[in-house]
Amino acid sequence: RLEFLGLRFSAPVYPGETIQVDLWQDESAIKFTAIVLERGLKVLDQGIARIKSTGQTLAVDGGAQI
């Protein structure tokens, strides 16, 4: 069902670090970024995912619908 995935790796992640991923829906795509909590540093940027529609609604953590 994944139709497209694009992102930019903007910094390295080291073993043991905690990654927080923030997702939101924008028009027909899901956009995302990720930060390393210990350093407050963005490690993934400009993330975008497009999912083929099947008529079903999927819940994303935090209540967003895709």
mmCIF file of N, CA and C in Angstrom:
data_model
loop_
_atom_site.group_PDB
_atom_site.id
_atom_site.type_symbol
_atom_site.label_atom_id
_atom_site.label_comp_id
_atom_site.label_asym_id
_atom_site.label_seq_id
_atom_site.Cartn_x
_atom_site.Cartn_y
_atom_site.Cartn_z
ATOM 1 N N ARG A 1 0.798 -1.190 0.000
ATOM 2 C CA ARG A 1 0.000 0.000 0.000
ATOM 3 C C ARG A 1 0.849 1.267 0.000
ATOM 4 N N LEU A 2 2.115 1.168 0.359
ATOM 5 C CA LEU A 2 2.979 2.344 0.323
ATOM 6 C C LEU A 2 3.276 2.685 -1.131
ATOM 7 N N GLU A 3 2.891 3.871 -1.533
ATOM 8 C CA GLU A 3 3.052 4.297 -2.915
ATOM 9 C C GLU A 3 4.339 5.083 -3.129
ATOM 10 N N PHE A 4 4.740 5.882 -2.136
ATOM 11 C CA PHE A 4 5.928 6.730 -2.255
ATOM 12 C C PHE A 4 6.479 7.008 -0.867
ATOM 13 N N LEU A 5 7.795 7.027 -0.747
ATOM 14 C CA LEU A 5 8.456 7.387 0.503
ATOM 15 C C LEU A 5 9.684 8.217 0.166
ATOM 16 N N GLY A 6 9.772 9.386 0.754
ATOM 17 C CA GLY A 6 10.929 10.245 0.565
ATOM 18 C C GLY A 6 11.298 10.911 1.876
ATOM 19 N N LEU A 7 12.581 11.108 2.111
ATOM 20 C CA LEU A 7 13.038 11.777 3.327
ATOM 21 C C LEU A 7 14.478 12.213 3.149
ATOM 22 N N ARG A 8 14.918 13.032 4.064
ATOM 23 C CA ARG A 8 16.307 13.509 4.072
ATOM 24 C C ARG A 8 16.931 13.153 5.415
ATOM 25 N N PHE A 9 18.035 12.402 5.373
ATOM 26 C CA PHE A 9 18.791 12.136 6.594
ATOM 27 C C PHE A 9 19.625 13.382 6.873
ATOM 28 N N SER A 10 19.389 14.026 8.013
ATOM 29 C CA SER A 10 20.050 15.303 8.267
ATOM 30 C C SER A 10 21.135 15.238 9.346
ATOM 31 N N ALA A 11 21.228 14.126 10.068
ATOM 32 C CA ALA A 11 22.276 13.957 11.090
ATOM 33 C C ALA A 11 22.343 12.479 11.465
ATOM 34 N N PRO A 12 23.495 12.034 11.963
ATOM 35 C CA PRO A 12 23.610 10.621 12.356
ATOM 36 C C PRO A 12 22.883 10.329 13.667
ATOM 37 N N VAL A 13 22.520 9.063 13.838
ATOM 38 C CA VAL A 13 21.938 8.556 15.084
ATOM 39 C C VAL A 13 22.915 7.532 15.629
ATOM 40 N N TYR A 14 23.181 7.606 16.914
ATOM 41 C CA TYR A 14 24.139 6.710 17.541
ATOM 42 C C TYR A 14 23.415 5.653 18.373
ATOM 43 N N PRO A 15 24.011 4.463 18.541
ATOM 44 C CA PRO A 15 23.382 3.396 19.325
ATOM 45 C C PRO A 15 22.979 3.885 20.713
ATOM 46 N N GLY A 16 21.780 3.503 21.106
ATOM 47 C CA GLY A 16 21.272 3.853 22.425
ATOM 48 C C GLY A 16 20.478 5.145 22.478
ATOM 49 N N GLU A 17 20.492 5.934 21.403
ATOM 50 C CA GLU A 17 19.742 7.189 21.395
ATOM 51 C C GLU A 17 18.259 6.917 21.147
ATOM 52 N N THR A 18 17.439 7.796 21.686
ATOM 53 C CA THR A 18 15.990 7.694 21.548
ATOM 54 C C THR A 18 15.530 8.606 20.418
ATOM 55 N N ILE A 19 14.767 8.035 19.482
ATOM 56 C CA ILE A 19 14.269 8.807 18.342
ATOM 57 C C ILE A 19 12.778 9.070 18.536
ATOM 58 N N GLN A 20 12.395 10.327 18.387
ATOM 59 C CA GLN A 20 10.981 10.710 18.426
ATOM 60 C C GLN A 20 10.563 11.091 17.013
ATOM 61 N N VAL A 21 9.514 10.432 16.503
ATOM 62 C CA VAL A 21 9.007 10.721 15.166
ATOM 63 C C VAL A 21 7.706 11.493 15.295
ATOM 64 N N ASP A 22 7.623 12.632 14.623
ATOM 65 C CA ASP A 22 6.414 13.450 14.600
ATOM 66 C C ASP A 22 5.773 13.308 13.230
ATOM 67 N N LEU A 23 4.478 12.925 13.212
ATOM 68 C CA LEU A 23 3.733 12.697 11.975
ATOM 69 C C LEU A 23 2.553 13.639 11.898
ATOM 70 N N TRP A 24 2.216 14.064 10.681
ATOM 71 C CA TRP A 24 0.989 14.818 10.466
ATOM 72 C C TRP A 24 0.528 14.593 9.034
ATOM 73 N N GLN A 25 -0.774 14.741 8.830
ATOM 74 C CA GLN A 25 -1.319 14.556 7.494
ATOM 75 C C GLN A 25 -1.475 15.911 6.825
ATOM 76 N N ASP A 26 -1.052 15.985 5.573
ATOM 77 C CA ASP A 26 -1.132 17.216 4.786
ATOM 78 C C ASP A 26 -1.662 16.848 3.410
ATOM 79 N N GLU A 27 -2.895 17.213 3.126
ATOM 80 C CA GLU A 27 -3.560 16.869 1.863
ATOM 81 C C GLU A 27 -3.551 15.351 1.683
ATOM 82 N N SER A 28 -2.877 14.841 0.662
ATOM 83 C CA SER A 28 -2.923 13.404 0.381
ATOM 84 C C SER A 28 -1.679 12.667 0.863
ATOM 85 N N ALA A 29 -0.870 13.298 1.690
ATOM 86 C CA ALA A 29 0.381 12.674 2.130
ATOM 87 C C ALA A 29 0.521 12.750 3.646
ATOM 88 N N ILE A 30 1.333 11.861 4.167
ATOM 89 C CA ILE A 30 1.725 11.899 5.574
ATOM 90 C C ILE A 30 3.135 12.470 5.602
ATOM 91 N N LYS A 31 3.334 13.503 6.379
ATOM 92 C CA LYS A 31 4.651 14.122 6.478
ATOM 93 C C LYS A 31 5.224 13.818 7.858
ATOM 94 N N PHE A 32 6.552 13.784 7.937
ATOM 95 C CA PHE A 32 7.172 13.431 9.213
ATOM 96 C C PHE A 32 8.577 13.999 9.341
ATOM 97 N N THR A 33 8.981 14.156 10.582
ATOM 98 C CA THR A 33 10.352 14.493 10.955
ATOM 99 C C THR A 33 10.711 13.612 12.145
ATOM 100 N N ALA A 34 11.993 13.522 12.452
ATOM 101 C CA ALA A 34 12.420 12.755 13.615
ATOM 102 C C ALA A 34 13.565 13.494 14.289
ATOM 103 N N ILE A 35 13.544 13.465 15.625
ATOM 104 C CA ILE A 35 14.621 14.086 16.397
ATOM 105 C C ILE A 35 15.185 13.071 17.382
ATOM 106 N N VAL A 36 16.457 13.260 17.737
ATOM 107 C CA VAL A 36 17.088 12.486 18.809
ATOM 108 C C VAL A 36 16.842 13.268 20.091
ATOM 109 N N LEU A 37 16.109 12.662 21.015
ATOM 110 C CA LEU A 37 15.725 13.373 22.241
ATOM 111 C C LEU A 37 16.918 13.810 23.080
ATOM 112 N N GLU A 38 17.921 12.959 23.184
ATOM 113 C CA GLU A 38 19.062 13.284 24.053
ATOM 114 C C GLU A 38 19.816 14.526 23.589
ATOM 115 N N ARG A 39 19.841 14.763 22.291
ATOM 116 C CA ARG A 39 20.579 15.911 21.757
ATOM 117 C C ARG A 39 19.672 17.005 21.209
ATOM 118 N N GLY A 40 18.351 16.750 21.148
ATOM 119 C CA GLY A 40 17.429 17.735 20.599
ATOM 120 C C GLY A 40 17.741 18.060 19.146
ATOM 121 N N LEU A 41 18.245 17.077 18.412
ATOM 122 C CA LEU A 41 18.737 17.294 17.054
ATOM 123 C C LEU A 41 17.843 16.577 16.045
ATOM 124 N N LYS A 42 17.442 17.282 14.994
ATOM 125 C CA LYS A 42 16.635 16.678 13.936
ATOM 126 C C LYS A 42 17.525 15.763 13.108
ATOM 127 N N VAL A 43 17.101 14.489 12.976
ATOM 128 C CA VAL A 43 17.896 13.517 12.234
ATOM 129 C C VAL A 43 17.220 13.064 10.934
ATOM 130 N N LEU A 44 15.919 13.221 10.834
ATOM 131 C CA LEU A 44 15.178 12.999 9.600
ATOM 132 C C LEU A 44 14.371 14.251 9.325
ATOM 133 N N ASP A 45 14.407 14.696 8.075
ATOM 134 C CA ASP A 45 13.712 15.934 7.722
ATOM 135 C C ASP A 45 13.010 15.739 6.380
ATOM 136 N N GLN A 46 12.008 16.513 6.138
ATOM 137 C CA GLN A 46 11.282 16.532 4.875
ATOM 138 C C GLN A 46 10.728 15.157 4.512
ATOM 139 N N GLY A 47 10.303 14.405 5.528
ATOM 140 C CA GLY A 47 9.747 13.082 5.269
ATOM 141 C C GLY A 47 8.348 13.180 4.684
ATOM 142 N N ILE A 48 8.082 12.362 3.689
ATOM 143 C CA ILE A 48 6.765 12.317 3.077
ATOM 144 C C ILE A 48 6.465 10.883 2.668
ATOM 145 N N ALA A 49 5.256 10.429 2.961
ATOM 146 C CA ALA A 49 4.808 9.095 2.579
ATOM 147 C C ALA A 49 3.428 9.226 1.961
ATOM 148 N N ARG A 50 3.241 8.551 0.846
ATOM 149 C CA ARG A 50 1.920 8.490 0.217
ATOM 150 C C ARG A 50 1.472 7.041 0.236
ATOM 151 N N ILE A 51 0.241 6.839 0.670
ATOM 152 C CA ILE A 51 -0.314 5.505 0.789
ATOM 153 C C ILE A 51 -1.501 5.394 -0.158
ATOM 154 N N LYS A 52 -1.553 4.285 -0.918
ATOM 155 C CA LYS A 52 -2.670 4.054 -1.824
ATOM 156 C C LYS A 52 -3.944 3.909 -1.014
ATOM 157 N N SER A 53 -4.969 4.572 -1.437
ATOM 158 C CA SER A 53 -6.246 4.528 -0.746
ATOM 159 C C SER A 53 -6.940 3.196 -0.986
ATOM 160 N N THR A 54 -7.438 2.601 0.110
ATOM 161 C CA THR A 54 -8.208 1.365 0.013
ATOM 162 C C THR A 54 -9.622 1.585 0.534
ATOM 163 N N GLY A 55 -9.921 2.828 0.894
ATOM 164 C CA GLY A 55 -11.232 3.127 1.450
ATOM 165 C C GLY A 55 -11.290 2.942 2.949
ATOM 166 N N GLN A 56 -10.225 2.394 3.552
ATOM 167 C CA GLN A 56 -10.180 2.207 4.998
ATOM 168 C C GLN A 56 -9.528 3.413 5.654
ATOM 169 N N THR A 57 -9.882 3.664 6.898
ATOM 170 C CA THR A 57 -9.261 4.723 7.674
ATOM 171 C C THR A 57 -8.352 4.085 8.714
ATOM 172 N N LEU A 58 -7.102 4.504 8.740
ATOM 173 C CA LEU A 58 -6.137 4.004 9.711
ATOM 174 C C LEU A 58 -5.842 5.074 10.739
ATOM 175 N N ALA A 59 -5.707 4.697 11.991
ATOM 176 C CA ALA A 59 -5.383 5.661 13.043
ATOM 177 C C ALA A 59 -3.876 5.730 13.226
ATOM 178 N N VAL A 60 -3.356 6.938 13.314
ATOM 179 C CA VAL A 60 -1.952 7.166 13.628
ATOM 180 C C VAL A 60 -1.893 7.623 15.071
ATOM 181 N N ASP A 61 -0.893 7.187 15.827
ATOM 182 C CA ASP A 61 -0.762 7.587 17.228
ATOM 183 C C ASP A 61 -0.926 9.076 17.374
ATOM 184 N N GLY A 62 -1.715 9.501 18.332
ATOM 185 C CA GLY A 62 -1.978 10.911 18.530
ATOM 186 C C GLY A 62 -3.311 11.327 17.934
ATOM 187 N N GLY A 63 -3.998 10.385 17.293
ATOM 188 C CA GLY A 63 -5.343 10.676 16.807
ATOM 189 C C GLY A 63 -5.457 11.094 15.360
ATOM 190 N N ALA A 64 -4.347 11.336 14.665
ATOM 191 C CA ALA A 64 -4.428 11.715 13.258
ATOM 192 C C ALA A 64 -4.973 10.541 12.453
ATOM 193 N N GLN A 65 -5.706 10.827 11.425
ATOM 194 C CA GLN A 65 -6.266 9.791 10.564
ATOM 195 C C GLN A 65 -5.549 9.782 9.230
ATOM 196 N N ILE A 66 -5.285 8.595 8.711
ATOM 197 C CA ILE A 66 -4.696 8.493 7.367
ATOM 198 C C ILE A 66 -5.574 7.584 6.515
#
